[in-house]
Amino acid sequence: MDDIDEKIIGLLEVDGRLAFGDIARTINLSRPAVAERTRRLIANGQLNIRGAVHPAVLGQSYLGYAALEITGPARPIAAAIAEHRDVPFVSVTTGPTPVVAEIRATSADTYLECVDWIRSVDGVRSATTLAYLSIVRDVVGPVGEVTTTVDRTDRTLLRHLQSDGRVSYVNLAAEVGLSPAGARRRVMALIDSNVLRIGAVVRHSGHGPHVAMGAAVRLNGPRDHVENELCGLASVIFVARTIGNADFLITIRGFSIAQLSHTTDEIRAIPGVQNVTAWAHLEIVKEAYSAQLID
């Protein structure tokens, strides 16, 4: 992956359906070259372009994070936890909690059942949880309040876009009995109302050029100022307001350890930040947010 690939990815993260011609004009490259590079990134598993649906639309009202103390090798434990349907994200990390997992559940009871199940997995000594109050920045999924209700046609469109964010409007129209223009209007309305976000998902497998780090941020000052500063940092790709032993849970992405270190120092320098506890993602075992839509 080179600088041109990074520019293409950056544009597709903002708009996963951006036309190859528009990308080509922006980065001063030919359309065939942009198309070839994008297809190569997807074929190599470095990039996935899909639609992400707001957790509220998926019925996922209870979100949180679990950091696990373990005995024995981390990878088999992470793989076992990845089997649970309410766990969309699992990573092997550095530090005293070598496995971390995100939980997205439809009720308080199912959330607690998932935590209990994680604690029962062989090799898990303890699970410290951090509940999300809300997600305020996410380069993968939509954030904010959902401002519309979705009907059966919308749900069909969302299912197809979850699988392939660049599926053509002609194909979408055929699935729902609309014209291509009508399908496009529906999709744009879903995006504008925070139901849907279509963007590029970069694979942080630990084997590619991207490196990623999670961090828990604790405050000793006002929350709003720090939140605005965190969301304004380009390397910070996820920010959740949390309740527990931290005020924010964030994800930082970079192209080198030095870049992650620089961003972490920037965060520590924000007025109101008391402490930043960080861990590197060595291997992301599962990253699958395409949950089943509830009819």
Tab-separated table of N, CA, C and O in Angstrom, residues 82-181:
chain	number	residue	atom	x	y	z
A	82	ALA	N	-15.284	-14.684	19.962
A	82	ALA	CA	-15.786	-14.174	18.682
A	82	ALA	C	-16.996	-14.942	18.171
A	82	ALA	O	-17.721	-14.452	17.300
A	83	GLU	N	-17.249	-16.131	18.712
A	83	GLU	CA	-18.386	-16.932	18.268
A	83	GLU	C	-19.719	-16.381	18.753
A	83	GLU	O	-20.768	-16.717	18.206
A	84	HIS	N	-19.711	-15.527	19.762
A	84	HIS	CA	-20.979	-15.031	20.318
A	84	HIS	C	-21.593	-13.990	19.389
A	84	HIS	O	-20.918	-13.091	18.907
A	85	ARG	N	-22.882	-14.103	19.157
A	85	ARG	CA	-23.553	-13.223	18.189
A	85	ARG	C	-23.614	-11.764	18.652
A	85	ARG	O	-23.728	-10.851	17.824
A	86	ASP	N	-23.547	-11.526	19.964
A	86	ASP	CA	-23.614	-10.159	20.477
A	86	ASP	C	-22.236	-9.521	20.627
A	86	ASP	O	-22.111	-8.442	21.217
A	87	VAL	N	-21.209	-10.178	20.105
A	87	VAL	CA	-19.834	-9.655	20.156
A	87	VAL	C	-19.381	-9.382	18.727
A	87	VAL	O	-18.962	-10.296	18.014
A	88	PRO	N	-19.450	-8.116	18.271
A	88	PRO	CA	-19.048	-7.813	16.895
A	88	PRO	C	-17.555	-7.552	16.726
A	88	PRO	O	-17.063	-7.513	15.603
A	89	PHE	N	-16.844	-7.363	17.844
A	89	PHE	CA	-15.430	-6.985	17.748
A	89	PHE	C	-14.651	-7.697	18.843
A	89	PHE	O	-15.029	-7.658	20.022
A	90	VAL	N	-13.547	-8.336	18.443
A	90	VAL	CA	-12.644	-8.989	19.393
A	90	VAL	C	-11.216	-8.754	18.922
A	90	VAL	O	-10.915	-8.893	17.728
A	91	SER	N	-10.332	-8.419	19.853
A	91	SER	CA	-8.942	-8.157	19.490
A	91	SER	C	-7.993	-8.717	20.533
A	91	SER	O	-8.299	-8.723	21.734
A	92	VAL	N	-6.848	-9.187	20.053
A	92	VAL	CA	-5.730	-9.543	20.915
A	92	VAL	C	-4.867	-8.298	21.073
A	92	VAL	O	-4.502	-7.658	20.074
A	93	THR	N	-4.554	-7.937	22.311
A	93	THR	CA	-3.917	-6.652	22.582
A	93	THR	C	-2.693	-6.810	23.487
A	93	THR	O	-2.417	-7.887	24.021
A	94	THR	N	-2.005	-5.704	23.666
A	94	THR	CA	-0.914	-5.629	24.629
A	94	THR	C	-1.476	-5.283	26.010
A	94	THR	O	-2.626	-4.881	26.138
A	95	GLY	N	-0.637	-5.415	27.025
A	95	GLY	CA	-1.025	-4.972	28.352
A	95	GLY	C	-1.592	-6.071	29.225
A	95	GLY	O	-1.604	-7.253	28.859
A	96	PRO	N	-2.110	-5.705	30.400
A	96	PRO	CA	-2.584	-6.690	31.381
A	96	PRO	C	-3.894	-7.371	30.993
A	96	PRO	O	-4.270	-8.370	31.603
A	97	THR	N	-4.604	-6.836	30.008
A	97	THR	CA	-5.835	-7.476	29.521
A	97	THR	C	-5.626	-7.820	28.047
A	97	THR	O	-5.936	-7.025	27.156
A	98	PRO	N	-5.102	-9.018	27.769
A	98	PRO	CA	-4.669	-9.365	26.398
A	98	PRO	C	-5.784	-9.579	25.392
A	98	PRO	O	-5.506	-9.733	24.202
A	99	VAL	N	-7.040	-9.615	25.844
A	99	VAL	CA	-8.170	-9.741	24.929
A	99	VAL	C	-9.195	-8.674	25.291
A	99	VAL	O	-9.518	-8.494	26.474
A	100	VAL	N	-9.696	-7.957	24.278
A	100	VAL	CA	-10.782	-7.014	24.490
A	100	VAL	C	-11.902	-7.349	23.514
A	100	VAL	O	-11.662	-7.885	22.425
A	101	ALA	N	-13.126	-7.041	23.914
A	101	ALA	CA	-14.286	-7.358	23.088
A	101	ALA	C	-15.336	-6.262	23.237
A	101	ALA	O	-15.487	-5.682	24.314
A	102	GLU	N	-16.036	-5.988	22.156
A	102	GLU	CA	-17.167	-5.073	22.220
A	102	GLU	C	-18.452	-5.892	22.255
A	102	GLU	O	-18.549	-6.935	21.598
A	103	ILE	N	-19.421	-5.407	23.012
A	103	ILE	CA	-20.711	-6.067	23.142
A	103	ILE	C	-21.794	-5.129	22.634
A	103	ILE	O	-21.805	-3.946	22.991
A	104	ARG	N	-22.698	-5.644	21.797
A	104	ARG	CA	-23.848	-4.880	21.320
A	104	ARG	C	-25.078	-5.767	21.481
A	104	ARG	O	-25.242	-6.741	20.744
A	105	ALA	N	-25.935	-5.439	22.441
A	105	ALA	CA	-27.054	-6.305	22.792
A	105	ALA	C	-28.377	-5.553	22.687
A	105	ALA	O	-28.417	-4.327	22.699
A	106	THR	N	-29.453	-6.322	22.627
A	106	THR	CA	-30.780	-5.742	22.428
A	106	THR	C	-31.492	-5.418	23.738
A	106	THR	O	-32.523	-4.749	23.730
A	107	SER	N	-30.959	-5.877	24.860
A	107	SER	CA	-31.581	-5.592	26.150
A	107	SER	C	-30.531	-5.667	27.242
A	107	SER	O	-29.437	-6.222	27.040
A	108	ALA	N	-30.884	-5.142	28.407
A	108	ALA	CA	-29.965	-5.222	29.542
A	108	ALA	C	-29.710	-6.675	29.918
A	108	ALA	O	-28.580	-7.059	30.256
A	109	ASP	N	-30.766	-7.503	29.855
A	109	ASP	CA	-30.608	-8.905	30.220
A	109	ASP	C	-29.653	-9.627	29.275
A	109	ASP	O	-28.778	-10.382	29.717
A	110	THR	N	-29.812	-9.404	27.948
A	110	THR	CA	-28.926	-10.086	27.004
A	110	THR	C	-27.505	-9.554	27.100
A	110	THR	O	-26.546	-10.301	26.880
A	111	TYR	N	-27.356	-8.269	27.436
A	111	TYR	CA	-26.019	-7.704	27.644
A	111	TYR	C	-25.332	-8.419	28.821
A	111	TYR	O	-24.193	-8.871	28.709
A	112	LEU	N	-26.047	-8.524	29.943
A	112	LEU	CA	-25.473	-9.167	31.128
A	112	LEU	C	-25.226	-10.652	30.882
A	112	LEU	O	-24.231	-11.212	31.362
A	113	GLU	N	-26.132	-11.302	30.137
A	113	GLU	CA	-25.917	-12.710	29.796
A	113	GLU	C	-24.650	-12.890	28.970
A	113	GLU	O	-23.914	-13.868	29.150
A	114	CYS	N	-24.396	-11.952	28.052
A	114	CYS	CA	-23.180	-12.023	27.236
A	114	CYS	C	-21.934	-11.869	28.103
A	114	CYS	O	-20.952	-12.605	27.939
A	115	VAL	N	-21.972	-10.907	29.038
A	115	VAL	CA	-20.826	-10.724	29.938
A	115	VAL	C	-20.590	-11.983	30.763
A	115	VAL	O	-19.443	-12.448	30.920
A	116	ASP	N	-21.674	-12.561	31.299
A	116	ASP	CA	-21.532	-13.801	32.080
A	116	ASP	C	-20.958	-14.926	31.225
A	116	ASP	O	-20.123	-15.714	31.694
A	117	TRP	N	-21.411	-14.999	29.972
A	117	TRP	CA	-20.904	-16.042	29.077
A	117	TRP	C	-19.413	-15.852	28.812
A	117	TRP	O	-18.637	-16.826	28.832
A	118	ILE	N	-18.989	-14.613	28.583
A	118	ILE	CA	-17.567	-14.333	28.355
A	118	ILE	C	-16.744	-14.777	29.557
A	118	ILE	O	-15.677	-15.396	29.421
A	119	ARG	N	-17.245	-14.475	30.751
A	119	ARG	CA	-16.512	-14.854	31.964
A	119	ARG	C	-16.420	-16.368	32.130
A	119	ARG	O	-15.536	-16.867	32.835
A	120	SER	N	-17.327	-17.101	31.487
A	120	SER	CA	-17.328	-18.562	31.611
A	120	SER	C	-16.411	-19.256	30.612
A	120	SER	O	-16.183	-20.469	30.725
A	121	VAL	N	-15.888	-18.506	29.645
A	121	VAL	CA	-15.017	-19.100	28.627
A	121	VAL	C	-13.723	-19.585	29.275
A	121	VAL	O	-13.116	-18.879	30.096
A	122	ASP	N	-13.289	-20.773	28.897
A	122	ASP	CA	-12.050	-21.334	29.449
A	122	ASP	C	-10.881	-20.388	29.220
A	122	ASP	O	-10.652	-19.921	28.099
A	123	GLY	N	-10.147	-20.103	30.287
A	123	GLY	CA	-8.989	-19.228	30.196
A	123	GLY	C	-9.261	-17.801	30.600
A	123	GLY	O	-8.312	-17.023	30.796
A	124	VAL	N	-10.524	-17.405	30.730
A	124	VAL	CA	-10.853	-16.039	31.153
A	124	VAL	C	-10.866	-15.978	32.675
A	124	VAL	O	-11.649	-16.674	33.339
A	125	ARG	N	-9.996	-15.147	33.236
A	125	ARG	CA	-9.938	-14.991	34.695
A	125	ARG	C	-10.902	-13.921	35.182
A	125	ARG	O	-11.507	-14.043	36.240
A	126	SER	N	-11.026	-12.826	34.402
A	126	SER	CA	-11.939	-11.751	34.794
A	126	SER	C	-12.281	-10.924	33.575
A	126	SER	O	-11.537	-10.918	32.584
A	127	ALA	N	-13.407	-10.223	33.653
A	127	ALA	CA	-13.830	-9.318	32.581
A	127	ALA	C	-14.266	-8.006	33.211
A	127	ALA	O	-15.228	-7.960	33.978
A	128	THR	N	-13.523	-6.945	32.911
A	128	THR	CA	-13.878	-5.609	33.374
A	128	THR	C	-14.631	-4.911	32.256
A	128	THR	O	-14.139	-4.822	31.130
A	129	THR	N	-15.827	-4.420	32.568
A	129	THR	CA	-16.680	-3.857	31.527
A	129	THR	C	-16.771	-2.346	31.629
A	129	THR	O	-16.604	-1.755	32.699
A	130	LEU	N	-17.041	-1.744	30.490
A	130	LEU	CA	-17.202	-0.299	30.365
A	130	LEU	C	-18.422	-0.074	29.479
A	130	LEU	O	-18.447	-0.512	28.328
A	131	ALA	N	-19.462	0.564	30.014
A	131	ALA	CA	-20.702	0.760	29.256
A	131	ALA	C	-20.635	2.040	28.440
A	131	ALA	O	-20.123	3.067	28.903
A	132	TYR	N	-21.144	1.980	27.202
A	132	TYR	CA	-21.227	3.167	26.356
A	132	TYR	C	-22.496	3.945	26.695
A	132	TYR	O	-23.594	3.376	26.742
A	133	LEU	N	-22.350	5.257	26.877
A	133	LEU	CA	-23.517	6.129	26.945
A	133	LEU	C	-23.984	6.483	25.547
A	133	LEU	O	-25.176	6.516	25.264
A	134	SER	N	-23.023	6.756	24.667
A	134	SER	CA	-23.324	7.029	23.258
A	134	SER	C	-22.033	7.006	22.466
A	134	SER	O	-20.941	7.186	23.020
A	135	ILE	N	-22.163	6.752	21.172
A	135	ILE	CA	-21.029	6.830	20.251
A	135	ILE	C	-21.105	8.183	19.557
A	135	ILE	O	-22.127	8.538	18.974
A	136	VAL	N	-20.028	8.965	19.636
A	136	VAL	CA	-20.061	10.321	19.082
A	136	VAL	C	-19.198	10.478	17.832
A	136	VAL	O	-19.332	11.457	17.104
A	137	ARG	N	-18.294	9.542	17.588
A	137	ARG	CA	-17.531	9.543	16.342
A	137	ARG	C	-17.246	8.098	15.954
A	137	ARG	O	-16.876	7.284	16.804
A	138	ASP	N	-17.443	7.798	14.669
A	138	ASP	CA	-17.172	6.455	14.172
A	138	ASP	C	-17.001	6.547	12.660
A	138	ASP	O	-17.944	6.896	11.954
A	139	VAL	N	-15.804	6.268	12.176
A	139	VAL	CA	-15.594	6.328	10.729
A	139	VAL	C	-16.230	5.141	10.032
A	139	VAL	O	-16.309	5.113	8.803
A	140	VAL	N	-16.705	4.164	10.797
A	140	VAL	CA	-17.345	2.992	10.209
A	140	VAL	C	-18.858	3.164	10.153
A	140	VAL	O	-19.491	2.953	9.117
A	141	GLY	N	-19.471	3.546	11.265
A	141	GLY	CA	-20.925	3.557	11.341
A	141	GLY	C	-21.511	4.928	11.581
A	141	GLY	O	-20.811	5.870	11.954
A	142	PRO	N	-22.841	5.049	11.391
A	142	PRO	CA	-23.514	6.326	11.623
A	142	PRO	C	-23.611	6.628	13.116
A	142	PRO	O	-23.716	5.723	13.943
A	143	VAL	N	-23.572	7.912	13.453
A	143	VAL	CA	-23.721	8.346	14.840
A	143	VAL	C	-24.799	9.425	14.900
A	143	VAL	O	-25.213	9.981	13.881
A	144	GLY	N	-25.223	9.737	16.097
A	144	GLY	CA	-26.260	10.745	16.278
A	144	GLY	C	-27.625	10.109	16.400
A	144	GLY	O	-27.779	8.878	16.406
A	145	GLU	N	-28.634	10.940	16.484
A	145	GLU	CA	-30.005	10.460	16.646
A	145	GLU	C	-30.600	10.077	15.303
A	145	GLU	O	-30.467	10.807	14.317
A	146	VAL	N	-31.242	8.933	15.245
A	146	VAL	CA	-31.963	8.515	14.038
A	146	VAL	C	-33.218	9.367	13.905
A	146	VAL	O	-34.021	9.454	14.837
A	147	THR	N	-33.392	9.988	12.751
A	147	THR	CA	-34.458	10.969	12.589
A	147	THR	C	-35.601	10.489	11.705
A	147	THR	O	-36.396	11.293	11.234
A	148	THR	N	-35.699	9.180	11.487
A	148	THR	CA	-36.794	8.646	10.680
A	148	THR	C	-37.074	7.215	11.109
A	148	THR	O	-36.294	6.608	11.856
A	149	THR	N	-38.186	6.680	10.666
A	149	THR	CA	-38.470	5.262	10.850
A	149	THR	C	-38.236	4.551	9.525
A	149	THR	O	-38.350	5.157	8.456
A	150	VAL	N	-37.903	3.285	9.588
A	150	VAL	CA	-37.621	2.538	8.365
A	150	VAL	C	-38.737	1.534	8.117
A	150	VAL	O	-39.294	0.952	9.054
A	151	ASP	N	-39.064	1.337	6.838
A	151	ASP	CA	-40.102	0.387	6.470
A	151	ASP	C	-39.465	-0.857	5.835
A	151	ASP	O	-38.235	-0.995	5.786
A	152	ARG	N	-40.300	-1.750	5.326
A	152	ARG	CA	-39.797	-3.009	4.781
A	152	ARG	C	-38.871	-2.780	3.583
A	152	ARG	O	-37.866	-3.474	3.417
A	153	THR	N	-39.219	-1.804	2.743
A	153	THR	CA	-38.370	-1.506	1.588
A	153	THR	C	-36.998	-1.024	2.041
A	153	THR	O	-35.958	-1.448	1.518
A	154	ASP	N	-36.992	-0.125	3.042
A	154	ASP	CA	-35.724	0.364	3.582
A	154	ASP	C	-34.880	-0.791	4.120
A	154	ASP	O	-33.663	-0.848	3.896
A	155	ARG	N	-35.516	-1.711	4.811
A	155	ARG	CA	-34.777	-2.808	5.418
A	155	ARG	C	-34.154	-3.721	4.362
A	155	ARG	O	-33.045	-4.225	4.536
A	156	THR	N	-34.863	-3.914	3.276
A	156	THR	CA	-34.300	-4.709	2.184
A	156	THR	C	-33.073	-4.014	1.598
A	156	THR	O	-32.035	-4.656	1.347
A	157	LEU	N	-33.179	-2.715	1.385
A	157	LEU	CA	-32.032	-1.959	0.887
A	157	LEU	C	-30.856	-2.052	1.863
A	157	LEU	O	-29.706	-2.259	1.446
A	158	LEU	N	-31.138	-1.908	3.152
A	158	LEU	CA	-30.078	-1.941	4.159
A	158	LEU	C	-29.371	-3.303	4.177
A	158	LEU	O	-28.148	-3.365	4.298
A	159	ARG	N	-30.133	-4.380	4.043
A	159	ARG	CA	-29.516	-5.714	4.048
A	159	ARG	C	-28.529	-5.876	2.893
A	159	ARG	O	-27.433	-6.413	3.064
A	160	HIS	N	-28.920	-5.402	1.725
A	160	HIS	CA	-28.022	-5.524	0.578
A	160	HIS	C	-26.796	-4.625	0.731
A	160	HIS	O	-25.675	-5.030	0.373
A	161	LEU	N	-26.978	-3.440	1.274
A	161	LEU	CA	-25.855	-2.518	1.437
A	161	LEU	C	-24.916	-2.963	2.558
A	161	LEU	O	-23.727	-2.641	2.535
A	162	GLN	N	-25.429	-3.694	3.535
A	162	GLN	CA	-24.561	-4.266	4.557
A	162	GLN	C	-23.572	-5.261	3.936
A	162	GLN	O	-22.439	-5.385	4.395
A	163	SER	N	-24.020	-5.959	2.917
A	163	SER	CA	-23.162	-6.949	2.261
A	163	SER	C	-22.205	-6.313	1.267
A	163	SER	O	-21.051	-6.727	1.138
A	164	ASP	N	-22.689	-5.299	0.531
A	164	ASP	CA	-21.882	-4.652	-0.509
A	164	ASP	C	-22.285	-3.189	-0.591
A	164	ASP	O	-23.343	-2.856	-1.125
A	165	GLY	N	-21.432	-2.329	-0.067
A	165	GLY	CA	-21.753	-0.907	-0.036
A	165	GLY	C	-21.769	-0.248	-1.396
A	165	GLY	O	-22.306	0.861	-1.536
A	166	ARG	N	-21.211	-0.894	-2.405
A	166	ARG	CA	-21.169	-0.311	-3.745
A	166	ARG	C	-22.097	-1.030	-4.725
A	166	ARG	O	-21.967	-0.843	-5.944
A	167	VAL	N	-23.025	-1.837	-4.216
A	167	VAL	CA	-23.977	-2.487	-5.104
A	167	VAL	C	-24.721	-1.411	-5.901
A	167	VAL	O	-25.058	-0.350	-5.380
A	168	SER	N	-24.962	-1.659	-7.171
A	168	SER	CA	-25.513	-0.630	-8.049
A	168	SER	C	-26.966	-0.321	-7.709
A	168	SER	O	-27.701	-1.172	-7.191
A	169	TYR	N	-27.375	0.907	-8.021
A	169	TYR	CA	-28.769	1.290	-7.810
A	169	TYR	C	-29.692	0.484	-8.723
A	169	TYR	O	-30.859	0.246	-8.381
A	170	VAL	N	-29.195	0.060	-9.875
A	170	VAL	CA	-29.996	-0.791	-10.762
A	170	VAL	C	-30.332	-2.099	-10.057
A	170	VAL	O	-31.488	-2.560	-10.056
A	171	ASN	N	-29.331	-2.725	-9.423
A	171	ASN	CA	-29.569	-3.983	-8.719
A	171	ASN	C	-30.441	-3.783	-7.482
A	171	ASN	O	-31.312	-4.612	-7.180
A	172	LEU	N	-30.208	-2.688	-6.763
A	172	LEU	CA	-31.039	-2.407	-5.598
A	172	LEU	C	-32.489	-2.189	-6.012
A	172	LEU	O	-33.419	-2.679	-5.351
A	173	ALA	N	-32.680	-1.449	-7.102
A	173	ALA	CA	-34.036	-1.178	-7.581
A	173	ALA	C	-34.771	-2.469	-7.915
A	173	ALA	O	-35.960	-2.628	-7.616
A	174	ALA	N	-34.074	-3.402	-8.534
A	174	ALA	CA	-34.699	-4.675	-8.902
A	174	ALA	C	-35.129	-5.464	-7.671
A	174	ALA	O	-36.123	-6.207	-7.715
A	175	GLU	N	-34.422	-5.306	-6.566
A	175	GLU	CA	-34.751	-6.052	-5.351
A	175	GLU	C	-35.990	-5.498	-4.651
A	175	GLU	O	-36.691	-6.239	-3.948
A	176	VAL	N	-36.253	-4.194	-4.803
A	176	VAL	CA	-37.344	-3.578	-4.039
A	176	VAL	C	-38.478	-3.063	-4.909
A	176	VAL	O	-39.444	-2.486	-4.406
A	177	GLY	N	-38.389	-3.225	-6.241
A	177	GLY	CA	-39.465	-2.806	-7.118
A	177	GLY	C	-39.563	-1.314	-7.323
A	177	GLY	O	-40.662	-0.776	-7.532
A	178	LEU	N	-38.430	-0.635	-7.265
A	178	LEU	CA	-38.380	0.801	-7.533
A	178	LEU	C	-37.559	1.055	-8.788
A	178	LEU	O	-36.870	0.165	-9.289
A	179	SER	N	-37.603	2.296	-9.284
A	179	SER	CA	-36.685	2.705	-10.331
A	179	SER	C	-35.309	2.929	-9.704
A	179	SER	O	-35.203	3.135	-8.480
A	180	PRO	N	-34.234	2.907	-10.497
A	180	PRO	CA	-32.918	3.213	-9.928
A	180	PRO	C	-32.890	4.572	-9.242
A	180	PRO	O	-32.267	4.718	-8.185
A	181	ALA	N	-33.569	5.571	-9.831
A	181	ALA	CA	-33.617	6.895	-9.200
A	181	ALA	C	-34.353	6.821	-7.865
A	181	ALA	O	-33.971	7.472	-6.877
